[in-house]
mmCIF file of C-alpha atoms in Angstrom:
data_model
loop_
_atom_site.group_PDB
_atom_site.id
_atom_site.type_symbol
_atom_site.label_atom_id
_atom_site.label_comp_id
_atom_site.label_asym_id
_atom_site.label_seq_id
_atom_site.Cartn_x
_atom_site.Cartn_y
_atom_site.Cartn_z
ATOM 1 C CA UNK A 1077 0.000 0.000 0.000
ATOM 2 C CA UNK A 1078 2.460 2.473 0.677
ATOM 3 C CA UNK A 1079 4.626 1.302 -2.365
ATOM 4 C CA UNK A 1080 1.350 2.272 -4.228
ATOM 5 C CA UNK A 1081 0.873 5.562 -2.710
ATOM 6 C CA UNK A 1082 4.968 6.667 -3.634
ATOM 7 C CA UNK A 1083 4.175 5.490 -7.378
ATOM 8 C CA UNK A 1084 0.721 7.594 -7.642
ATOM 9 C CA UNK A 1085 3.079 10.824 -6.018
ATOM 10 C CA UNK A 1086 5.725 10.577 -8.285
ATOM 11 C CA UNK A 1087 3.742 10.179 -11.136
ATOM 12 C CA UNK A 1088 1.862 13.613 -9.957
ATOM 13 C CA UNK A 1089 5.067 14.880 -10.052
ATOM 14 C CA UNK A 1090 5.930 13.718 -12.840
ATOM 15 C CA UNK A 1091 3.238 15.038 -14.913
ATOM 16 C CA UNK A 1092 2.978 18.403 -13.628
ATOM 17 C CA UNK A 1093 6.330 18.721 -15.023
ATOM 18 C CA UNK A 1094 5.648 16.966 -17.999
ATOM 19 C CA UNK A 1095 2.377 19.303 -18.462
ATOM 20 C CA UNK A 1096 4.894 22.698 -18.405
ATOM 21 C CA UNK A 1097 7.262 21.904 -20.313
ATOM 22 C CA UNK A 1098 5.921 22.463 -23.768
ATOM 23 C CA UNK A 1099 4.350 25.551 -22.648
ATOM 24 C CA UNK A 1100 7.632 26.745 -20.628
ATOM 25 C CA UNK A 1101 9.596 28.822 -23.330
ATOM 26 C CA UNK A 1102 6.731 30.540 -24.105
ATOM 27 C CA UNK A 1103 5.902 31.211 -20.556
ATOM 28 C CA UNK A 1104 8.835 32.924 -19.524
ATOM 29 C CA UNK A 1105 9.827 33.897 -22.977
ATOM 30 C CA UNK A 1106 6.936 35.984 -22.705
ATOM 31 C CA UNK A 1107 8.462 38.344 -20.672
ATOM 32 C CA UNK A 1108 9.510 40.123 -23.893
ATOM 33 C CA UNK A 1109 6.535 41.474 -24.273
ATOM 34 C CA UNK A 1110 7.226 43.605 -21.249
ATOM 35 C CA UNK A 1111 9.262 45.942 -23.188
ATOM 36 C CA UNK A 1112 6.398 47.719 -24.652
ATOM 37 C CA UNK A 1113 5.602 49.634 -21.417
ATOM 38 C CA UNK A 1114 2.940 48.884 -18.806
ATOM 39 C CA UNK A 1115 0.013 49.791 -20.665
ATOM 40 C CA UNK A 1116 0.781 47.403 -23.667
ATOM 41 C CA UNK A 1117 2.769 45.236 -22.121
ATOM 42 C CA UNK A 1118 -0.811 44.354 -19.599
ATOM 43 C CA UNK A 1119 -3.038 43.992 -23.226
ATOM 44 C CA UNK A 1120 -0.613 42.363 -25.014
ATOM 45 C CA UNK A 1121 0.474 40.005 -22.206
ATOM 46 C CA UNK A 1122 -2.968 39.406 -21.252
ATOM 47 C CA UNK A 1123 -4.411 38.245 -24.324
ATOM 48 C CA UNK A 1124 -1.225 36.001 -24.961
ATOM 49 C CA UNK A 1125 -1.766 34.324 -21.753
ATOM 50 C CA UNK A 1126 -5.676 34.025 -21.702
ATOM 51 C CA UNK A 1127 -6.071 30.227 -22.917
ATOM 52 C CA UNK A 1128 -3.588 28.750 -20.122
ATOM 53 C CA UNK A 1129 -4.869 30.966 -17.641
ATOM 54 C CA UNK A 1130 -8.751 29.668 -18.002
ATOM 55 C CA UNK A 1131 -7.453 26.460 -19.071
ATOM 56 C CA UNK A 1132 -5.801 25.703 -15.692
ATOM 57 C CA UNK A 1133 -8.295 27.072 -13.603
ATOM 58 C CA UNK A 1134 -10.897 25.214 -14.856
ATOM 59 C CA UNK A 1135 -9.085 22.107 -15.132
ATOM 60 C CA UNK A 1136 -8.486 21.979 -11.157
ATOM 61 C CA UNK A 1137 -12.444 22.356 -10.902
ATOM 62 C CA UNK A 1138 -12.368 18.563 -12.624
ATOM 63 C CA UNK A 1139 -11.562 15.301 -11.275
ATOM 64 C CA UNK A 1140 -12.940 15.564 -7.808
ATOM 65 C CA UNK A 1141 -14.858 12.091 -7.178
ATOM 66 C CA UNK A 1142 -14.688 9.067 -9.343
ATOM 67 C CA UNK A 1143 -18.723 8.462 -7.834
ATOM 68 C CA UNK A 1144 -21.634 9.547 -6.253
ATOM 69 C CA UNK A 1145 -20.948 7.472 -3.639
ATOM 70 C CA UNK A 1146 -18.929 7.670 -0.360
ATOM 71 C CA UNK A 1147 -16.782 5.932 1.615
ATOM 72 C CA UNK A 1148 -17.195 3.584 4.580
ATOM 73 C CA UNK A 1149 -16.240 5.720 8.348
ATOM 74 C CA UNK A 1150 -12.229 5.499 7.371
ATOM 75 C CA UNK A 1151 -12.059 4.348 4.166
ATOM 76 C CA UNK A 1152 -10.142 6.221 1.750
ATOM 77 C CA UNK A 1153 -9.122 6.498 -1.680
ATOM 78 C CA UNK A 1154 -5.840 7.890 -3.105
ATOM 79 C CA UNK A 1155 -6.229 8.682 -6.641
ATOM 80 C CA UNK A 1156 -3.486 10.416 -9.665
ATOM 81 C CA UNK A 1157 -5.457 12.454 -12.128
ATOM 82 C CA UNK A 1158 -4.952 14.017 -15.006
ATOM 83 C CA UNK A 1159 -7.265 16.741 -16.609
ATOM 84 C CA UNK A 1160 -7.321 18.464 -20.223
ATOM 85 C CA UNK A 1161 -9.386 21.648 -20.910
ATOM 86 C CA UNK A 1162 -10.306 21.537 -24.405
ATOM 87 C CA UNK A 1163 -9.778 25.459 -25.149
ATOM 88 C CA UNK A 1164 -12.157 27.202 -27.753
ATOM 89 C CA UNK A 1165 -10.318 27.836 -31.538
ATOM 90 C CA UNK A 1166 -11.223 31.441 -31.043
ATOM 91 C CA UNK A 1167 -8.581 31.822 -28.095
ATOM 92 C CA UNK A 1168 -5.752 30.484 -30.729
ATOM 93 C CA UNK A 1169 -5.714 34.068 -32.222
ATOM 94 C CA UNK A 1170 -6.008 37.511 -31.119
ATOM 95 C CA UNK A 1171 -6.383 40.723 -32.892
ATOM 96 C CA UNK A 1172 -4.246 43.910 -32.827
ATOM 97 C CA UNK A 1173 -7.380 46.117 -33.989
ATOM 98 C CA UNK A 1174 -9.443 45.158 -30.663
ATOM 99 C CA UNK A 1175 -6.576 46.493 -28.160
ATOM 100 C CA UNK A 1176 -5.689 50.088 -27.324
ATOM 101 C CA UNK A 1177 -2.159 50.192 -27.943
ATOM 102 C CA UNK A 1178 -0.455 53.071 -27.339
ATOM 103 C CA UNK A 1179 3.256 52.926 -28.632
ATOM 104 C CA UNK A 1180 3.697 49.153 -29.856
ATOM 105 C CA UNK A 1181 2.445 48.017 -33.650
ATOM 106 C CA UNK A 1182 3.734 45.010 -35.654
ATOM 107 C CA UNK A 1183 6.456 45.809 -38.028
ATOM 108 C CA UNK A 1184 5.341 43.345 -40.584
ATOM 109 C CA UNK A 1185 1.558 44.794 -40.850
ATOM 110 C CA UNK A 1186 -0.205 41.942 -39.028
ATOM 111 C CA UNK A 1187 -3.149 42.027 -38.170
ATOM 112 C CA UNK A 1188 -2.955 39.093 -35.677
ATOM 113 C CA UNK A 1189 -0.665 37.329 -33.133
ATOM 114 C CA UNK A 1190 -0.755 33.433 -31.758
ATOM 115 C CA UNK A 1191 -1.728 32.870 -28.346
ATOM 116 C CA UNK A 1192 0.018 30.576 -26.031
ATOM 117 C CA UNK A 1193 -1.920 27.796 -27.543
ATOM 118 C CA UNK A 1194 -1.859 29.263 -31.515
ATOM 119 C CA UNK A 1195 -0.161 28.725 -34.269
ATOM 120 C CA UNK A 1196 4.050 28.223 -34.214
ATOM 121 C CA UNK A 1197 4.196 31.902 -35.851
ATOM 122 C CA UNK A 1198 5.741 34.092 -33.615
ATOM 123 C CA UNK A 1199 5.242 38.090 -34.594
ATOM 124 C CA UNK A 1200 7.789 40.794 -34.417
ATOM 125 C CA UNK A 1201 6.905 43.871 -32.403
ATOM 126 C CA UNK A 1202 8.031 47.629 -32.765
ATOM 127 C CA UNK A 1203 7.884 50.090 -30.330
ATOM 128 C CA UNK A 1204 7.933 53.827 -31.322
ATOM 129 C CA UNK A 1205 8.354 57.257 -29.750
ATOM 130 C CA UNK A 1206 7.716 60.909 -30.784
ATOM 131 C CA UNK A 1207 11.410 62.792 -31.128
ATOM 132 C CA UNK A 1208 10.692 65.838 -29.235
ATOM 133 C CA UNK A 1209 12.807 67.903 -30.923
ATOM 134 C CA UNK A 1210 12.145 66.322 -34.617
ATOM 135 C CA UNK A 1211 8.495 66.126 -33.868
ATOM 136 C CA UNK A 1212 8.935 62.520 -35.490
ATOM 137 C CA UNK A 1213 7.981 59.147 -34.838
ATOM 138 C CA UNK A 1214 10.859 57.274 -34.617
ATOM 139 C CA UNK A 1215 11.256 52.921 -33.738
ATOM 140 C CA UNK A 1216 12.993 52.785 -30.644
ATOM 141 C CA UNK A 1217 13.085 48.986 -30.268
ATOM 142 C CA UNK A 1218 11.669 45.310 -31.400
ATOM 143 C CA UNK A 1219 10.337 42.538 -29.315
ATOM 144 C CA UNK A 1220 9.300 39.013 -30.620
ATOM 145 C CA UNK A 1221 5.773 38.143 -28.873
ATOM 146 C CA UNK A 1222 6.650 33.947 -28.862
ATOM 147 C CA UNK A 1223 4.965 31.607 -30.963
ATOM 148 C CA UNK A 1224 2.037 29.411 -29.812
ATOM 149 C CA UNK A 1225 2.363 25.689 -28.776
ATOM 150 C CA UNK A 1226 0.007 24.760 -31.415
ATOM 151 C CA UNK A 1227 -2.022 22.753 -29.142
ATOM 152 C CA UNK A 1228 -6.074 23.462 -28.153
ATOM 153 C CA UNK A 1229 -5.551 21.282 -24.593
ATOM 154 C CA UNK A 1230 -4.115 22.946 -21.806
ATOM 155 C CA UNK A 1231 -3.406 19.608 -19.144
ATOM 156 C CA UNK A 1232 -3.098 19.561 -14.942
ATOM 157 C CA UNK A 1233 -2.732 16.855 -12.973
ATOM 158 C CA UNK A 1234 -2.405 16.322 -8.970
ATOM 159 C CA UNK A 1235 -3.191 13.416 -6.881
ATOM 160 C CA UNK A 1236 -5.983 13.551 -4.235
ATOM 161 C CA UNK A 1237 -6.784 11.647 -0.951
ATOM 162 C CA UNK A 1238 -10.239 10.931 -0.210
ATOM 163 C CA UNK A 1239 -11.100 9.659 3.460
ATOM 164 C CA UNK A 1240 -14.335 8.812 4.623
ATOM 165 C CA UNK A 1241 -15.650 10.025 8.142
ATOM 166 C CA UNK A 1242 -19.024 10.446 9.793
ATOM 167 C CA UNK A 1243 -22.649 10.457 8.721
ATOM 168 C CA UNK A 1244 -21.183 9.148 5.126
ATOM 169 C CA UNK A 1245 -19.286 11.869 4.402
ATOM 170 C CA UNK A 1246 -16.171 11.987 2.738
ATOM 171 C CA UNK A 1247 -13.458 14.798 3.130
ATOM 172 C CA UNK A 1248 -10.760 15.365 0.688
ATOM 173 C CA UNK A 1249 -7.163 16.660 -0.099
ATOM 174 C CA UNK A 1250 -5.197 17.765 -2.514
ATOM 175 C CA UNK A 1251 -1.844 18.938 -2.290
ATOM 176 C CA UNK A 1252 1.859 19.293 -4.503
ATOM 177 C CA UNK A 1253 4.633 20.624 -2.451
ATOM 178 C CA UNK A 1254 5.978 23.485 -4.140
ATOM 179 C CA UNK A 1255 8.414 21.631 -6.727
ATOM 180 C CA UNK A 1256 11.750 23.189 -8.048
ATOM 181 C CA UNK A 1257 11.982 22.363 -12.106
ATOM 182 C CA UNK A 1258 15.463 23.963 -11.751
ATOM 183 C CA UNK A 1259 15.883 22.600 -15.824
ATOM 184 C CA UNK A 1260 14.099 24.832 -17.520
ATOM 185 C CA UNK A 1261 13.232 27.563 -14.842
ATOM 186 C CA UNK A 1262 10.077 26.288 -13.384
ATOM 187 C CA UNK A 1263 8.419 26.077 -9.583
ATOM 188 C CA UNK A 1264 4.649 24.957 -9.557
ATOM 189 C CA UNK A 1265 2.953 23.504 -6.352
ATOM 190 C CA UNK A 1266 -0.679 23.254 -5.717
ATOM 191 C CA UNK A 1267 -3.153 22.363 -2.568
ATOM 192 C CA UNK A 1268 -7.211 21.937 -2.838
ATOM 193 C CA UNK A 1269 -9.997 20.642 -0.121
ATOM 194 C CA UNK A 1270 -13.223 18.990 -0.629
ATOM 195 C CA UNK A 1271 -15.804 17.261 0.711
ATOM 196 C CA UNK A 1272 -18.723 14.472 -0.937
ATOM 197 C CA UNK A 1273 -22.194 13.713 1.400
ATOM 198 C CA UNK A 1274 -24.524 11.374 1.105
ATOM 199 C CA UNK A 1275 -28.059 13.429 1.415
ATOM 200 C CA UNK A 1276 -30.216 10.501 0.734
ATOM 201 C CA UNK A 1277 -29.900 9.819 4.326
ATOM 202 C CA UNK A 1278 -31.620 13.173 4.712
ATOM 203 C CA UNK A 1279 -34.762 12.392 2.440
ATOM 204 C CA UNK A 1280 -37.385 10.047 3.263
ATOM 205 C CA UNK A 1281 -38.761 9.252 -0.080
ATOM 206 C CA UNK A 1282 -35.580 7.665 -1.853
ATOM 207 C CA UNK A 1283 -33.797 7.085 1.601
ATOM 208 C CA UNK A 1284 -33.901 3.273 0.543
ATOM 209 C CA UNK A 1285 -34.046 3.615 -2.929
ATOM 210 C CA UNK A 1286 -30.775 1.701 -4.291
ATOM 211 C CA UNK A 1287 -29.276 5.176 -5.771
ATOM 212 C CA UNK A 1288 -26.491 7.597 -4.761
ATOM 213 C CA UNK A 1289 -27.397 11.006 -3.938
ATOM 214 C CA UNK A 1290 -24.953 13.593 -2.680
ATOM 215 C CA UNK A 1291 -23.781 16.371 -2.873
ATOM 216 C CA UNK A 1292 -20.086 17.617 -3.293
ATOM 217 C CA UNK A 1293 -17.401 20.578 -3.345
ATOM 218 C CA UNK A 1294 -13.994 21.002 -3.960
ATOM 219 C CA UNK A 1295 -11.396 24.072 -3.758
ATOM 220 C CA UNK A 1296 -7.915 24.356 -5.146
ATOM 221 C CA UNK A 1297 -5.042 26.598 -5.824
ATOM 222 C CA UNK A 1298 -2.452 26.175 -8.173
ATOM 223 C CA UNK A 1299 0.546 28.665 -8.092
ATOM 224 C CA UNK A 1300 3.429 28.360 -11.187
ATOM 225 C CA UNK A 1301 6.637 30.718 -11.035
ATOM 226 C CA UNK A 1302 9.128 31.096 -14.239
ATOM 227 C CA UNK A 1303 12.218 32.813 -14.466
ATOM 228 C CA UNK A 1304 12.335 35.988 -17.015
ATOM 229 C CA UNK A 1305 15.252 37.128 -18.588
ATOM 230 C CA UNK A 1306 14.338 40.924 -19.545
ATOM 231 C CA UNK A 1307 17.845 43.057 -20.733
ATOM 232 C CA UNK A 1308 18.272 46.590 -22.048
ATOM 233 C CA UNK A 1309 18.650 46.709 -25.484
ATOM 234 C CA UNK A 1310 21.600 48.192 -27.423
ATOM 235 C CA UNK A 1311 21.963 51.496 -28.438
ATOM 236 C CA UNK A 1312 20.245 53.540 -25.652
ATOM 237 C CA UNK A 1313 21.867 55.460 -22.567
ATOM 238 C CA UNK A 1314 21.749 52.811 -19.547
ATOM 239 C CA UNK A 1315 22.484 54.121 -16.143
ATOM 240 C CA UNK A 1316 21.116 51.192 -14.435
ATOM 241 C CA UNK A 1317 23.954 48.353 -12.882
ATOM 242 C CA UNK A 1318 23.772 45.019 -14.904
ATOM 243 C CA UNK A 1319 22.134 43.327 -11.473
ATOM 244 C CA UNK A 1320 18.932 46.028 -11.644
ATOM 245 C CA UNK A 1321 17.678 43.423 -14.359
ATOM 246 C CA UNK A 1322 18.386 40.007 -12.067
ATOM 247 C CA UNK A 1323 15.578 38.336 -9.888
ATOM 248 C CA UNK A 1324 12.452 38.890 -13.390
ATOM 249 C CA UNK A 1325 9.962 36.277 -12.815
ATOM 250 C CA UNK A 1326 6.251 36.018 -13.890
ATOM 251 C CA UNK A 1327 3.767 33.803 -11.909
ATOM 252 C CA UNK A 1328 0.916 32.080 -12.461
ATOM 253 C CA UNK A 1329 -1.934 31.694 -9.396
ATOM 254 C CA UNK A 1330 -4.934 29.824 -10.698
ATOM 255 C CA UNK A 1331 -8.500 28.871 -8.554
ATOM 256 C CA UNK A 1332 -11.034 26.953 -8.783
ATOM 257 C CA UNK A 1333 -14.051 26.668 -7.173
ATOM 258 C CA UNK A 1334 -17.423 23.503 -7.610
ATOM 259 C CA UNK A 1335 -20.811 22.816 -6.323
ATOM 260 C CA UNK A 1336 -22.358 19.383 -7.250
ATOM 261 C CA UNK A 1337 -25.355 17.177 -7.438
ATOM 262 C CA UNK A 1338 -24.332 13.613 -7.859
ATOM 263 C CA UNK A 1339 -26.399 10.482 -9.070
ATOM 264 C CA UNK A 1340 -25.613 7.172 -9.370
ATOM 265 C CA UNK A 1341 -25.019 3.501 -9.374
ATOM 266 C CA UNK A 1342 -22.598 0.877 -7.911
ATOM 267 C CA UNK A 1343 -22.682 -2.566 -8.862
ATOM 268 C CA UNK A 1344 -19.508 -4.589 -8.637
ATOM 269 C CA UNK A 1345 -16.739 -3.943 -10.661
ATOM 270 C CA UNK A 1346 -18.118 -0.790 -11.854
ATOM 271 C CA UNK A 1347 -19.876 3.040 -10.553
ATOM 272 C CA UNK A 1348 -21.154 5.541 -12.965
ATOM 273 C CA UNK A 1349 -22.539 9.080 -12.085
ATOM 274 C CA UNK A 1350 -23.923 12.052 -13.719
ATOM 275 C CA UNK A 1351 -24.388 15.554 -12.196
ATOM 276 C CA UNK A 1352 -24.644 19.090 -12.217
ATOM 277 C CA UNK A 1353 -23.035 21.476 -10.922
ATOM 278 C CA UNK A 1354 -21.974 25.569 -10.473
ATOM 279 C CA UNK A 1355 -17.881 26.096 -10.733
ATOM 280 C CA UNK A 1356 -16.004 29.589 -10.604
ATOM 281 C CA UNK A 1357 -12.087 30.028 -11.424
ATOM 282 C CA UNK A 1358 -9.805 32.946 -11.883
ATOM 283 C CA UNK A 1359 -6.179 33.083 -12.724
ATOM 284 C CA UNK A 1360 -3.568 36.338 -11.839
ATOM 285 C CA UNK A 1361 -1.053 36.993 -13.814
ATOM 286 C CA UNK A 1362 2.051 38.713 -12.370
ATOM 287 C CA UNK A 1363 5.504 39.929 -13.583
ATOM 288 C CA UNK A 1364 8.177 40.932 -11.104
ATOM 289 C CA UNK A 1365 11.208 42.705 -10.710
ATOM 290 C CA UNK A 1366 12.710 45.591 -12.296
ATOM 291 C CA UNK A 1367 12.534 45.458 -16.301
ATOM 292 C CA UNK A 1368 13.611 48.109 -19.115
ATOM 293 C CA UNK A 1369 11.520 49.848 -21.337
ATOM 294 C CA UNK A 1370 13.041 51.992 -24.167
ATOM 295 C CA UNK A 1371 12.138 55.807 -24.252
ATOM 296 C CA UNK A 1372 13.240 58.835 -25.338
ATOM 297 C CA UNK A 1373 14.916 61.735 -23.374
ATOM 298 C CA UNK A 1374 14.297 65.544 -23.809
ATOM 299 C CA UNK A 1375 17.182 65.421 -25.633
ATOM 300 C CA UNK A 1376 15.404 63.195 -28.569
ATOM 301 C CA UNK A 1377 18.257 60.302 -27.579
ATOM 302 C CA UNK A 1378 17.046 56.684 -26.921
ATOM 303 C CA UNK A 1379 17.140 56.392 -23.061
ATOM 304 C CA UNK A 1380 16.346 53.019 -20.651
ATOM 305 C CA UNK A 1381 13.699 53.547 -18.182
ATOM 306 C CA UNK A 1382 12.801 50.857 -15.280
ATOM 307 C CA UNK A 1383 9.221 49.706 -14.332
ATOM 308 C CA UNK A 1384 9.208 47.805 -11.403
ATOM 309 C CA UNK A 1385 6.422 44.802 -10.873
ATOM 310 C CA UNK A 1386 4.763 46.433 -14.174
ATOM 311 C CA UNK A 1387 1.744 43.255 -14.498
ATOM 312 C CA UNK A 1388 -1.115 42.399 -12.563
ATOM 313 C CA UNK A 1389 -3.622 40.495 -14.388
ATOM 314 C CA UNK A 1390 -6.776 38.766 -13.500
ATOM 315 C CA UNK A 1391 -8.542 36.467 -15.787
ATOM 316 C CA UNK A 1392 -12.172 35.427 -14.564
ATOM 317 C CA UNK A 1393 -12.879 31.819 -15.924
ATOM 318 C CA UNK A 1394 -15.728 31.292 -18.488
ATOM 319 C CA UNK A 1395 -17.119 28.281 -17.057
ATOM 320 C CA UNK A 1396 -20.070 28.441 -14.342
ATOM 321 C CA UNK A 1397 -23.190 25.591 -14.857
ATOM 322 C CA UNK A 1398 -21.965 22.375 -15.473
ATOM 323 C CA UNK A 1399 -22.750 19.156 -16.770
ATOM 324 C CA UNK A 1400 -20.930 15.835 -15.163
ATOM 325 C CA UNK A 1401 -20.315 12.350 -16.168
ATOM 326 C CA UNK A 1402 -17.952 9.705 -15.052
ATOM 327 C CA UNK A 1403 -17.428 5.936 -14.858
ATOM 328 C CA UNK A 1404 -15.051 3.711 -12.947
ATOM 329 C CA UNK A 1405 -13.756 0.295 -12.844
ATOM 330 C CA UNK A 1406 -12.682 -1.134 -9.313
ATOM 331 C CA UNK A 1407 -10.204 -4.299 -9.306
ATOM 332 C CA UNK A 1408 -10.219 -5.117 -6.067
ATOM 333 C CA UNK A 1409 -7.996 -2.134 -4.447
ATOM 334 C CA UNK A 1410 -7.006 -0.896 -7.962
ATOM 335 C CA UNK A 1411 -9.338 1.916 -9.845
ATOM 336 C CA UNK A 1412 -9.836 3.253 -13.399
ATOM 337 C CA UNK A 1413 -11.789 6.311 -13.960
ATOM 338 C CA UNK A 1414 -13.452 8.879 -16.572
ATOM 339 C CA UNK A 1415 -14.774 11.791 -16.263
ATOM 340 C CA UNK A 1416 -16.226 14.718 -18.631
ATOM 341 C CA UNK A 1417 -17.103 18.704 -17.194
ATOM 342 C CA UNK A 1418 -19.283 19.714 -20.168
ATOM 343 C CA UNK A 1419 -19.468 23.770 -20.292
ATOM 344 C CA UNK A 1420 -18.088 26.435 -21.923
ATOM 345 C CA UNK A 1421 -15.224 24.694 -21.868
ATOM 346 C CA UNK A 1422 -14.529 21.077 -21.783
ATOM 347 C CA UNK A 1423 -12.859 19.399 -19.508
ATOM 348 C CA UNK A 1424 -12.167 15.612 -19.766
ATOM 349 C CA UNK A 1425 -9.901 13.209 -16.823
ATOM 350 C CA UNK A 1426 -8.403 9.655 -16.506
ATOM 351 C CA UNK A 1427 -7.673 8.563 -13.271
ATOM 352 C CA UNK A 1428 -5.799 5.968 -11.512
ATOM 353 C CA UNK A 1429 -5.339 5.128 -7.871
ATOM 354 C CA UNK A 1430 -6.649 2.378 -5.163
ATOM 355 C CA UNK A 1431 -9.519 2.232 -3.182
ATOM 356 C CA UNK A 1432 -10.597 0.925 0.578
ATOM 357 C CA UNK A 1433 -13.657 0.453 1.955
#
């Protein structure tokens, strides 16, 4: 048993790196962007990061019970799941003509950039400045916003402990040590709590009707940290020190939130449930540290400037009534699971772990 319960923790380990590093250049590389100033830096970053950011947060609203059912007073379940939110093809793209930008236009005449999750075409950004003493507009600098992943699914994974206690309830944990990817830049962790009860008990007229009825909730917090890399350009008066740039990150802090109604049926070997259910999620988005943004001086001469902890984004999910279906297979302590979230976006999870009582 406790052989089993190392091998389901390393494998959530395992795949919460694995689920990063595609996305990881991008991530950090996207700290770029930051050189277009705090105004266009927040639209620009903001819509580059809008799939990942929903699709994690609703992703850790999935994959809370494997059935309507609940545990025996201290049984428990230890299950590794993994989640992918099936993002909508309109968040692959966004366009330039629906921000406000104030100093930053592509140099090529796009009229579109890839999201995190778009297309492998990154796009070339200038930034321009009026020459006070010319009274023209001059480029002072380029930035590449990075290319998309090319992939619709943003994954997450964890492992969670079910126990049961009193009055056939069941109580629930989730947690990831914050986790040092030191390879490629990367510290995630993540922690959630829950709860599943059986409120058939609670109503005479299907007390003994051989159904499950209960009802279920689940909280989590997921919290991703990636190294940025922002330096002055060439060509422009720098008086900052070379270590002003050091210590850049940008950090990802996703929630997610679920009310449910379960049904359903256990016969041996196999459970099935549907539902519904109410979820919320948001996501912040932060970059910190001191990074340079080109400007020019009274003197019309390209000059650095510093904006300290420039971002602070908040992305409200999309997803809110829900639609739940799952099915697992029990082999004596061993379980296989499936679940689907259908909403806005769609969420689908395989599980694996071992049941007791």
């Amino acid at each position: 048993m406790i052989r089993s319960t190392r091998i389901l923790f390393a494998l959530s380990v395992l795949a919460l790196a694995l689920c990063f590093k595609p996305a990881h250049a991008q991530f950090g590389d996207a700290g770029e962007i930051l050189r277009s100033g705090v105004n266009d830096a927040e639209l620009l970053l903001g819509e580059y990061m809008r799939p990942a950011a929903e699709g994690f947060s609703t992703g850790l609203n999935t994959g809370w019970f494997t059935t309507a059912g609940t545990h025996s007073l201290l049984g428990f379940s230890l299950t590794f799941r993994a989640n992918v939110s099936a993002m909508p093809s309109n968040l692959k793209t966004f366009q330039f003509a629906d921000l406000a930008l104030e100093n930053t236009r592509p140099v090529d005449g796009s009229t579109s950039a890839s999201t995190i999750i778009g297309p492998k075409n990154g796009t070339t950004m200038g930034i321009f400045g009026t020459n006070p003493i010319t009274n023209a507009e001059q480029e002072l600098a380029r930035f590449d916003i990075p290319e998309g992943i090319n992939f619709s699914y943003i994954p997450t994974a964890m492992a969670q402990l079910n126990v049961g206690i009193i009055k056939n309830t069941d109580i629930s944990f989730r947690y990831m040590p914050p986790v040092s990817y030191s390879q490629i830049g990367l510290e995630a962790g993540m922690y959630g709590v829950g709860f599943k009860h059986d409120i058939k008990q609670w109503i005479p007229v299907i007390k003994y009707v051989p159904i499950d009825v209960s009802l279920a909730a689940g909280f989590t917090s997921f919290t991703a940290t990636s190294e940025a890399n922002v330096q002055p350009g060439s060509g422009a008066i720098n008086t900052y020190p070379q270590n002003h740039w050091d210590d850049q990150e940008i950090s990802l802090n996703a929630t997610g939130t679920n009310v449910n109604l379960l049904v359903g049926k256990s016969i041996p070997l196999v459970s099935a449930y549907v539902g519904v259910g109410y979820e919320t999620s948001s996501t912040t988005l932060k970059a910190e540290g001191n990074y340079p943004v080109e400007g020019i001086n009274a003197m019309g001469m390209r000059e650095i400037e510093s904006f300290t902890d420039p971002i602070n984004l908040s992305f409200d999910g999309s997803n809110s009534v829900r639609g739940l279906a799952g099915v697992r297979l029990k082999f004596f302590l061993l379980t296989v699971s499936a679940d689907v979230v259908v909403a806005d976006v769609t969420v689908g999870s395989l599980g694996l772990g071992i049941s007791f009582r």
